[in-house]
Coordinates of C-alpha atoms and ligand atoms in Angstrom, one line a residue:
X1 CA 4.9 169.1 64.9
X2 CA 5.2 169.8 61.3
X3 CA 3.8 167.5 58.6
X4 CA 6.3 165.8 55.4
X5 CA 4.9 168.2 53.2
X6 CA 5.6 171.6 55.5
X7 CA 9.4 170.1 56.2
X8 CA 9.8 169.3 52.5
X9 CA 8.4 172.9 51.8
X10 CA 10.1 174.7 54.1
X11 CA 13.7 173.1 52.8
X12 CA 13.0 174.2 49.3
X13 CA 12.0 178.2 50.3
X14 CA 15.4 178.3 52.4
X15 CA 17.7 176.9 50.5
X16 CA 19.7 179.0 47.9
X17 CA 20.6 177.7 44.6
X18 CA 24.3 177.1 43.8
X19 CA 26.3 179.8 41.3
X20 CA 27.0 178.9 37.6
X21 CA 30.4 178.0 36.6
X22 CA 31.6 176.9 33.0
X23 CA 32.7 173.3 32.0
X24 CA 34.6 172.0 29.0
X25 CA 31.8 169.7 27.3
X26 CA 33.8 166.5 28.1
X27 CA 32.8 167.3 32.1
X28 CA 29.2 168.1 31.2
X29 CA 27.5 164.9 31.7
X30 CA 25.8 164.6 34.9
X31 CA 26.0 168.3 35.9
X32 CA 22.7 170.8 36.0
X33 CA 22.2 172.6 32.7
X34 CA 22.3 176.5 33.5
X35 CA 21.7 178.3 30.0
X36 CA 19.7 177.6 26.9
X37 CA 21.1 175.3 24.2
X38 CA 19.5 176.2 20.4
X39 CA 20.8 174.4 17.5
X40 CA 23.5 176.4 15.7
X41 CA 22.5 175.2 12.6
X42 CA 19.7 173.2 10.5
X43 CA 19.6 169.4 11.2
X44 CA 20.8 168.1 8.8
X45 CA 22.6 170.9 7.7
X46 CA 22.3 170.0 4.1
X47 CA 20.8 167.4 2.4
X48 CA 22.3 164.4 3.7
X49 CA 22.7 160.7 1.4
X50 CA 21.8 158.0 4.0
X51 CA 22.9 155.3 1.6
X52 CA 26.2 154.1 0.2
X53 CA 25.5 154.1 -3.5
X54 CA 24.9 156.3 -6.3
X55 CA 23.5 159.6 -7.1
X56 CA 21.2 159.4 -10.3
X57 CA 18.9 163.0 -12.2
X58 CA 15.2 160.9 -11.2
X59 CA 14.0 163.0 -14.4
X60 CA 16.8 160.4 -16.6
X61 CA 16.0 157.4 -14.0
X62 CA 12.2 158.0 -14.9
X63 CA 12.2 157.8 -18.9
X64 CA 13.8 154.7 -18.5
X65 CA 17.3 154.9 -18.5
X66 CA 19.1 152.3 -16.5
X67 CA 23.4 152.9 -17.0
X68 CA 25.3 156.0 -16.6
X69 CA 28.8 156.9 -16.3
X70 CA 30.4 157.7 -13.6
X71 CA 31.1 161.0 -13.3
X72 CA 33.1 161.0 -10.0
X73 CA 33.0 160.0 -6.2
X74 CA 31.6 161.7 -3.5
X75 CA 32.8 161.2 0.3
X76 CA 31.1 162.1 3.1
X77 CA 33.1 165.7 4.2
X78 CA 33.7 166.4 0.4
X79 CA 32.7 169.3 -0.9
X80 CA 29.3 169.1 -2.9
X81 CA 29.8 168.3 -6.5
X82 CA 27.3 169.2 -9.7
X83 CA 26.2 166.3 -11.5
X84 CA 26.0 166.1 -15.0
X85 CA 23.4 164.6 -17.5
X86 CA 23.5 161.1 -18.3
X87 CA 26.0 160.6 -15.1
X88 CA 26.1 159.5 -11.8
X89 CA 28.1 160.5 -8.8
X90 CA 29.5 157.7 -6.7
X91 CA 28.1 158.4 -3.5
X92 CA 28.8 158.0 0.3
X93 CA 26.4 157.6 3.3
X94 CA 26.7 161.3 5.1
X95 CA 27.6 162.8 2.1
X96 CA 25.9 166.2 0.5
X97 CA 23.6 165.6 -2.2
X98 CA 25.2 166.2 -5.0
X99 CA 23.5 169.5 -6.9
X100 CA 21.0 168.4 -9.6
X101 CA 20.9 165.0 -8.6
X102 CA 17.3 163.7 -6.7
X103 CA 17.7 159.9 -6.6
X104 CA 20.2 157.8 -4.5
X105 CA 20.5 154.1 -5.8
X106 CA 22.0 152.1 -3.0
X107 CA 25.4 150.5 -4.2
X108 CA 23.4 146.5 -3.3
X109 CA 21.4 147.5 -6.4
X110 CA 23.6 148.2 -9.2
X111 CA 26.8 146.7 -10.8
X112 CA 29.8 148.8 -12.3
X113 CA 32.1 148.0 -15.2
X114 CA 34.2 149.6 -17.6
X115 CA 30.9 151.5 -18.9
X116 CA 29.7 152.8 -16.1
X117 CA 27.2 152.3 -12.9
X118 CA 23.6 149.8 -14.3
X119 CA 20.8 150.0 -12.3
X120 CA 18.9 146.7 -12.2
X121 CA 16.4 146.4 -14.4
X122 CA 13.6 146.2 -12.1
X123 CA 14.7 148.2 -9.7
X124 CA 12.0 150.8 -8.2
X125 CA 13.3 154.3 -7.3
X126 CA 11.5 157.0 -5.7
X127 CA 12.6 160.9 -5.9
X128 CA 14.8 161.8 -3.5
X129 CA 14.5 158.5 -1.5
X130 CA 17.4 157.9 0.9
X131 CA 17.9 162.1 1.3
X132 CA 17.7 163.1 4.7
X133 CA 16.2 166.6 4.0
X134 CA 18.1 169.7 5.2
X135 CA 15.9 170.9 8.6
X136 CA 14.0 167.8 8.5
X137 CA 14.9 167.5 12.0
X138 CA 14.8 170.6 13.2
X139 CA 16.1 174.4 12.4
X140 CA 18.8 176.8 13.0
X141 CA 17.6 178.8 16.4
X142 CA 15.6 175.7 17.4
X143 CA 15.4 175.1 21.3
X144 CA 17.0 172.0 22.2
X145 CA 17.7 172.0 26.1
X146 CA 16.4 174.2 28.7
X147 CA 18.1 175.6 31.8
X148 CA 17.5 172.9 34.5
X149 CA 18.0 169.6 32.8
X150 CA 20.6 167.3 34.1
X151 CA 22.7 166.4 31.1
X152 CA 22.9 163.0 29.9
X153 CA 25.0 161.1 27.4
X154 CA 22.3 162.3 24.9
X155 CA 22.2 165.7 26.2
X156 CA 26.3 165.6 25.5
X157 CA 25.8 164.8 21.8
X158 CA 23.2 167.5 21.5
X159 CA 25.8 170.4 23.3
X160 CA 28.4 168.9 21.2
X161 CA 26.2 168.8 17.9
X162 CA 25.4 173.1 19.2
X163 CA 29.1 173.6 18.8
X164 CA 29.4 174.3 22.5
X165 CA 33.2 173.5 23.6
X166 CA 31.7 174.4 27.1
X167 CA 28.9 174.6 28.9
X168 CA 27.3 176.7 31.7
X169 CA 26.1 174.2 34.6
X170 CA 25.3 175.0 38.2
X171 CA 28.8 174.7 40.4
X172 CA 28.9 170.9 42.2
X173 CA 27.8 172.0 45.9
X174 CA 30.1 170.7 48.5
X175 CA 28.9 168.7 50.6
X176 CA 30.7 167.4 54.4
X177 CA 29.2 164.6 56.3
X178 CA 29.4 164.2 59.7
X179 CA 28.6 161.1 61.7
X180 CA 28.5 161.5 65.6
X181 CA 28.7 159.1 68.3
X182 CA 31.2 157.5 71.2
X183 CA 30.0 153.8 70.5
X184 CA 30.9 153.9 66.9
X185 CA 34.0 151.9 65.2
X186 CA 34.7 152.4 61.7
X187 CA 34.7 148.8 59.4
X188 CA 38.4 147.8 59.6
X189 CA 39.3 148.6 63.3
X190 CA 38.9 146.5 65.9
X191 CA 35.6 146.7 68.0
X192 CA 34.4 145.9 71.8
X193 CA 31.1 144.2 72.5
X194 CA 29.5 147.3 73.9
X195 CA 30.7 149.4 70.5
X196 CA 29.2 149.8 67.3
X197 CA 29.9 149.9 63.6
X198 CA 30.0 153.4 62.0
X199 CA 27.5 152.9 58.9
X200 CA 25.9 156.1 58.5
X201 CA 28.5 158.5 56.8
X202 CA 29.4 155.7 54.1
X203 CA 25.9 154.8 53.4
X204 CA 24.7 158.8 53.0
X205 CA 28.6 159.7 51.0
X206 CA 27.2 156.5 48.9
X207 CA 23.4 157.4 48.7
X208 CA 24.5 161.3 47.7
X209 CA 27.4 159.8 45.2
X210 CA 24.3 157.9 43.5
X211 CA 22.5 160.4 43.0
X212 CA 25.3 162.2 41.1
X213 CA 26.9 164.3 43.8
X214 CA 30.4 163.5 44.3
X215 CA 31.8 166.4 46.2
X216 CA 31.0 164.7 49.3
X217 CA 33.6 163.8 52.2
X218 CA 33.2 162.5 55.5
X219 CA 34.2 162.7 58.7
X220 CA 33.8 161.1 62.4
X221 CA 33.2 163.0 65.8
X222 CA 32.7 161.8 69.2
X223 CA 29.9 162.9 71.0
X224 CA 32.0 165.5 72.8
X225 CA 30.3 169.4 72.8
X226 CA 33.6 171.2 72.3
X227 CA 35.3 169.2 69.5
X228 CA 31.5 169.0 67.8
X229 CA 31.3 173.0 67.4
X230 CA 35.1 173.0 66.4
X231 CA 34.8 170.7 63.9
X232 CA 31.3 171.5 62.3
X233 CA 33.0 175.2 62.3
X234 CA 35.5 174.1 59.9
X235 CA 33.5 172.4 58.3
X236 CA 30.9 175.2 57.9
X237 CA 33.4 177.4 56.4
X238 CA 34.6 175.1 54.0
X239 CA 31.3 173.4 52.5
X240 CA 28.1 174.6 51.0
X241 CA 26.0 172.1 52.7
X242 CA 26.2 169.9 55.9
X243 CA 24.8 166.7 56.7
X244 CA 25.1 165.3 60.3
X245 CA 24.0 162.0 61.5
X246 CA 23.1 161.2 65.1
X247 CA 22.8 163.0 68.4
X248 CA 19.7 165.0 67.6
X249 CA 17.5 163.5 70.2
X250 CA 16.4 164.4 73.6
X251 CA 19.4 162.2 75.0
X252 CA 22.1 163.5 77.1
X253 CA 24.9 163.0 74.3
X254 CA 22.7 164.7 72.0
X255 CA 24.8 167.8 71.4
X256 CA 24.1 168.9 67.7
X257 CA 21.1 171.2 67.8
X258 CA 22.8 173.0 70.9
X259 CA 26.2 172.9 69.1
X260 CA 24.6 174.1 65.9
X261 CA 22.6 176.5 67.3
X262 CA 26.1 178.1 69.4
X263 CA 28.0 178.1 65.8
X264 CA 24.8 180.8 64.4
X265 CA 23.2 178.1 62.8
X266 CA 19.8 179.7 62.7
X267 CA 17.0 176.4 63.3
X268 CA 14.2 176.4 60.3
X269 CA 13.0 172.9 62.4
X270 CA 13.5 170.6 64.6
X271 CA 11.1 167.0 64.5
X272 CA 9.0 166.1 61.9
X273 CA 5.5 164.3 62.3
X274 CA 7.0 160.9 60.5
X275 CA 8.7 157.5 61.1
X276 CA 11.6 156.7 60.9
X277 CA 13.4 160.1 61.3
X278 CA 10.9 162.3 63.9
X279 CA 13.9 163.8 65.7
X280 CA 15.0 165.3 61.8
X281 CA 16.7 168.8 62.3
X282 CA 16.7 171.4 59.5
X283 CA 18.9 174.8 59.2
X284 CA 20.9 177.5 57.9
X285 CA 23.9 178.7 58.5
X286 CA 25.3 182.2 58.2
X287 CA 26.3 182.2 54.9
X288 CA 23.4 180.1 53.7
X289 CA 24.7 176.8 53.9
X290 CA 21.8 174.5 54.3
X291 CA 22.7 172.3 57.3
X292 CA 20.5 168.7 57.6
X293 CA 20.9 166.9 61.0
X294 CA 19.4 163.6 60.4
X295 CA 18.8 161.1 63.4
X296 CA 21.2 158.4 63.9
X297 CA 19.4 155.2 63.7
X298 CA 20.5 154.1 60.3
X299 CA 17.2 153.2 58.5
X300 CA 15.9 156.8 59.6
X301 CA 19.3 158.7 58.0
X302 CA 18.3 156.7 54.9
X303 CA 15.6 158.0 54.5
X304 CA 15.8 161.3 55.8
X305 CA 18.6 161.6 53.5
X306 CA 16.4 160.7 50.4
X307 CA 13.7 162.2 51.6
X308 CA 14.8 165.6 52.1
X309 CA 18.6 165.9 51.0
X310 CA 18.6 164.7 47.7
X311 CA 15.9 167.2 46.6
X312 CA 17.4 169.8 48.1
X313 CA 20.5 169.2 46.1
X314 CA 18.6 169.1 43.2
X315 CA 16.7 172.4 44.3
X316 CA 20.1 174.0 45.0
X317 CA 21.3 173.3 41.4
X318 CA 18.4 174.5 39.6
X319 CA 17.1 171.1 38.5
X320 CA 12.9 170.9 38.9
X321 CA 11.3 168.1 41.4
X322 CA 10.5 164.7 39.1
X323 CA 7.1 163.8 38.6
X324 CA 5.9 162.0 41.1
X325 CA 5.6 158.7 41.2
X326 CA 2.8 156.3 42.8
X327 CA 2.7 152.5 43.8
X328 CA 0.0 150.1 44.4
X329 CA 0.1 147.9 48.0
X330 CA 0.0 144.9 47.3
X331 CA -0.8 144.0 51.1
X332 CA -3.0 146.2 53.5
X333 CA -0.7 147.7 56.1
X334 CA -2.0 149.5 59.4
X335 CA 0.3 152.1 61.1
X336 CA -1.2 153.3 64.3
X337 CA 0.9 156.6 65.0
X338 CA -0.6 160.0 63.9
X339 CA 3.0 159.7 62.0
X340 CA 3.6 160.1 58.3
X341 CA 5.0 155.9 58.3
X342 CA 7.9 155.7 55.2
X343 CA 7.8 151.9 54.6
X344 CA 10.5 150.1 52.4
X345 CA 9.3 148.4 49.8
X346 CA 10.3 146.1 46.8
X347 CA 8.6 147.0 43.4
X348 CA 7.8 144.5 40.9
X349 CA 5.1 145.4 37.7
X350 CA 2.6 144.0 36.2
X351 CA 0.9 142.8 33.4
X352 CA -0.8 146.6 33.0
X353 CA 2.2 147.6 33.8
X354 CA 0.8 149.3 36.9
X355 CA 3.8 149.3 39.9
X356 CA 3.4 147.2 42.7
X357 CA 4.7 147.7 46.1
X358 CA 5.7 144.8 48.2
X359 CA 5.9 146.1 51.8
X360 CA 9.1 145.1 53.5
X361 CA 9.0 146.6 56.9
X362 CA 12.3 147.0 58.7
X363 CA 12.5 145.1 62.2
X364 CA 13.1 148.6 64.2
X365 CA 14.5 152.2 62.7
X366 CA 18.1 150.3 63.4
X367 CA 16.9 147.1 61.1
X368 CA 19.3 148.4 58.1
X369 CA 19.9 145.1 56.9
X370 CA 16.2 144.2 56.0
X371 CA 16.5 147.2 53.8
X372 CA 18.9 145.1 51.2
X373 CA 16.8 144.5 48.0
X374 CA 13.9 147.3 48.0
X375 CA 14.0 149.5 45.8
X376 CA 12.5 152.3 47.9
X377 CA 9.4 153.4 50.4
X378 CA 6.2 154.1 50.2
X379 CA 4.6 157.7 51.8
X380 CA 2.0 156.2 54.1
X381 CA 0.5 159.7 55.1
X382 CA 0.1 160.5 58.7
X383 CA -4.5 161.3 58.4
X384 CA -4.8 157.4 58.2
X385 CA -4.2 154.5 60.2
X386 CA -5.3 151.7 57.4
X387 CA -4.1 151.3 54.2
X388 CA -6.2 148.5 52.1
X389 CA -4.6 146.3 50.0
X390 CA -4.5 147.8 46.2
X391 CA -4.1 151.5 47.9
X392 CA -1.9 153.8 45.6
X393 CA -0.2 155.7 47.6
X394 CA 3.8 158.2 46.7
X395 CA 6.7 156.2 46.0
X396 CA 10.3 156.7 46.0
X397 CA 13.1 155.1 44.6
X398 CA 16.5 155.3 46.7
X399 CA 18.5 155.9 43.6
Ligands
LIG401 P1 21.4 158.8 67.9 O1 20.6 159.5 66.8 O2 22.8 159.4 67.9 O3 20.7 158.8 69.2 O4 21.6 157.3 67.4 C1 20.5 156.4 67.4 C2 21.0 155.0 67.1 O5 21.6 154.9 65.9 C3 22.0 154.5 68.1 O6 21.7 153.1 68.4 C4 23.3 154.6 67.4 O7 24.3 153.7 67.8 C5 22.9 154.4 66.0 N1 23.8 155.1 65.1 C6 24.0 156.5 65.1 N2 24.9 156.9 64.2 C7 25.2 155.7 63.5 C8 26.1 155.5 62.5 N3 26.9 156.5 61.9 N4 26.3 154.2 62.0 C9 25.5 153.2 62.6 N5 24.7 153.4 63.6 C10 24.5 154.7 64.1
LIG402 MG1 24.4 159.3 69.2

């Protein structure tokens, strides 16, 4: 059976990444970045007053004298003006230095009258203090976002600050998932004592919606062979990618990989060496839709789905794997299985701000509820039976 690592590996080599489309900036935020961004001009673009005040020759300033008249006023967006000697320009925060001038006063430290703008006597003033300098934060051409980042507010005010109107990101797959299984009732129907509730597809639509993927719908199907490989046919020709939930087992109702296999799927894997989620199913349809068939009991879709669907999202629109992360156990935990064991855990730091996992070990793969307040699992790899406490060991977050 293949290891995490092998499953997670082959995913990423089959997959194919999504096409490019473009987006008015106001769409942007949250989608994969799919071109270079360079600034289209210095920043600042001139040199920029940071102070309301006035703008003062330092050469006059520095032999002493102290009141000038006021030439004119200066707005931020006007037009840059040429200060005269013995003058000031009245000057406003974000406006362009006036030419000749090299000393902003700020407008808490002088008075104005009928004469003119007085500095206070006292008052200390540097050259060009309170000028943010033309390029001082970076230069025309300069690189400010690379192909693969996933754009965030910040990332927005950087496109927008480019002049890009729109943007080139990596189309939003689609994504259609479908929950299988007679004993399951969906929350707002009535339900026998021998039926279910349907958790699955909400909890994955929610999990992939968190993530920032919000092409995702869902749908219900019995386990039934005939109305499975109708409906996944649909749905293969009308989605990029397809995760199902249950009935990938060795039971009798355990349709899927047969179902998928009829509809051309062809099968990159079936089982993983891991708990939750061993029965996990892996293909690729016809026209390279990337098809996920996670096992039903709902702690193991959870998982699987973080485990090995969200990347592969990310992978499909061009956006690199995240460093990874690591946790420290704050309990030793023994897992006898030659199984990779994914445990839920709560994090909490400390005072070196190391991260500190709190194991919080689900009843059974069908305990979902105990899975309320972690913030994750840890990766307890399958060559090891006991972990001691303090053990650093991969982490993931859900979200
Ligand atoms: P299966 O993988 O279809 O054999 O399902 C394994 C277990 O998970 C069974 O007890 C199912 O009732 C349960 N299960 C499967 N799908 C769901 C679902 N969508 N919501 C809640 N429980 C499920
Ligand atoms: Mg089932």
């Amino acid at each position: 059976m293949i290891s995490v690592e092998e499953a997670s590996q082959l995913i990423l080599d089959t997959i194919e990444p999504a096409e490019s489309e473009r987006v008015p900036l106001a769409r942007a935020a949250g989608r994969v970045l799919r071109q270079p961004v360079v600034a289209e001009r210095d920043q600042p673009p001139f040199d920029r007053v940071m102070m309301d005040g006035i703008a003062l020759r330092y050469d006059e300033f520095g032999a002493g004298s102290r009141s000038f008249k006021i030439q004119s006023t200066q707005h931020a967006g006007d037009e840059r003006q040429s200060l005269k000697s013995g003058h000031a320009i009245e000057i406003m925060t974000g406006a362009s230095l006036p030419q000749n001038a090299d000393l902003v006063v700020p407008v808490e430290r002088i008075t104005v009258n009928e004469h003119g703008a007085h500095v206070e006597a006292n008052y200390e003033g540097k050259r060009r203090q309170f000028v943010h300098a033309r390029g001082s934060d970076h230069e025309a051409g300069a690189e400010l976002l690379r192909p693969g980042t996933r754009i965030t507010p910040m990332d927005v005010a950087i496109l927008a600050s480019a002049g890009l109107a729109d943007v080139e990101v990596a189309r939003e797959p689609s994504i259609r998932v479908i929950s299988t299984g007679n004993e399951l009732v969906p929350a707002g129907e009535p339900i026998a004592d021998h039926q279910v509730r349907l958790s699955n597809g909400p909890a994955i639509v929610a999990m992939l919606e968190a993530h920032g993927y919000h092409k995702a719908s869902h749908e219900h199907l019995a386990d039934d062979p005939k109305l499975l490989e109708a409906r996944i046919a649909e749905h293969l020709d009308a989605a990029d990618v397809l995760v199902l939930s249950g009935g990938v087992s060795m039971g009798k109702a355990d349709f899927v990989p047969q179902v998928l296999k009829d509809l051309g799927v062809e099968v990159i894997f079936h089982k993983i060496s891991q708990r939750p989620g061993k029965p996990m199913w892996f293909g690729m349809g016809k026209e390279g839709q990337s098809v996920f068939a996670l096992p039903g009991n709902p702690v193991s879709t959870l998982v699987c789905c973080r485990q090995y669907v969200v990347p592969a999202l990310r992978d499909i629109d061009g956006e690199p794997p995240p460093p990874k992360a690591f946790a420290s156990l704050t309990q030793a935990v023994t897992f006898k299985p030659r199984l990779t064991n994914f445990l839920p855990v709560r994090i909490v730091s400390n005072a070196t701000a190391q991260l500190l996992a709190m194991p919080a070990p689900t009843n059974t793969s069908g305990d979902f509820a105990a899975l309320s307040g972690t913030d994750g699992y840890v990766i307890l790899n399958r060559n090891q039976t006991e972990f001691m406490a303090s053990s650093v060991v991969p982490f993931v977050r859900w979200q």
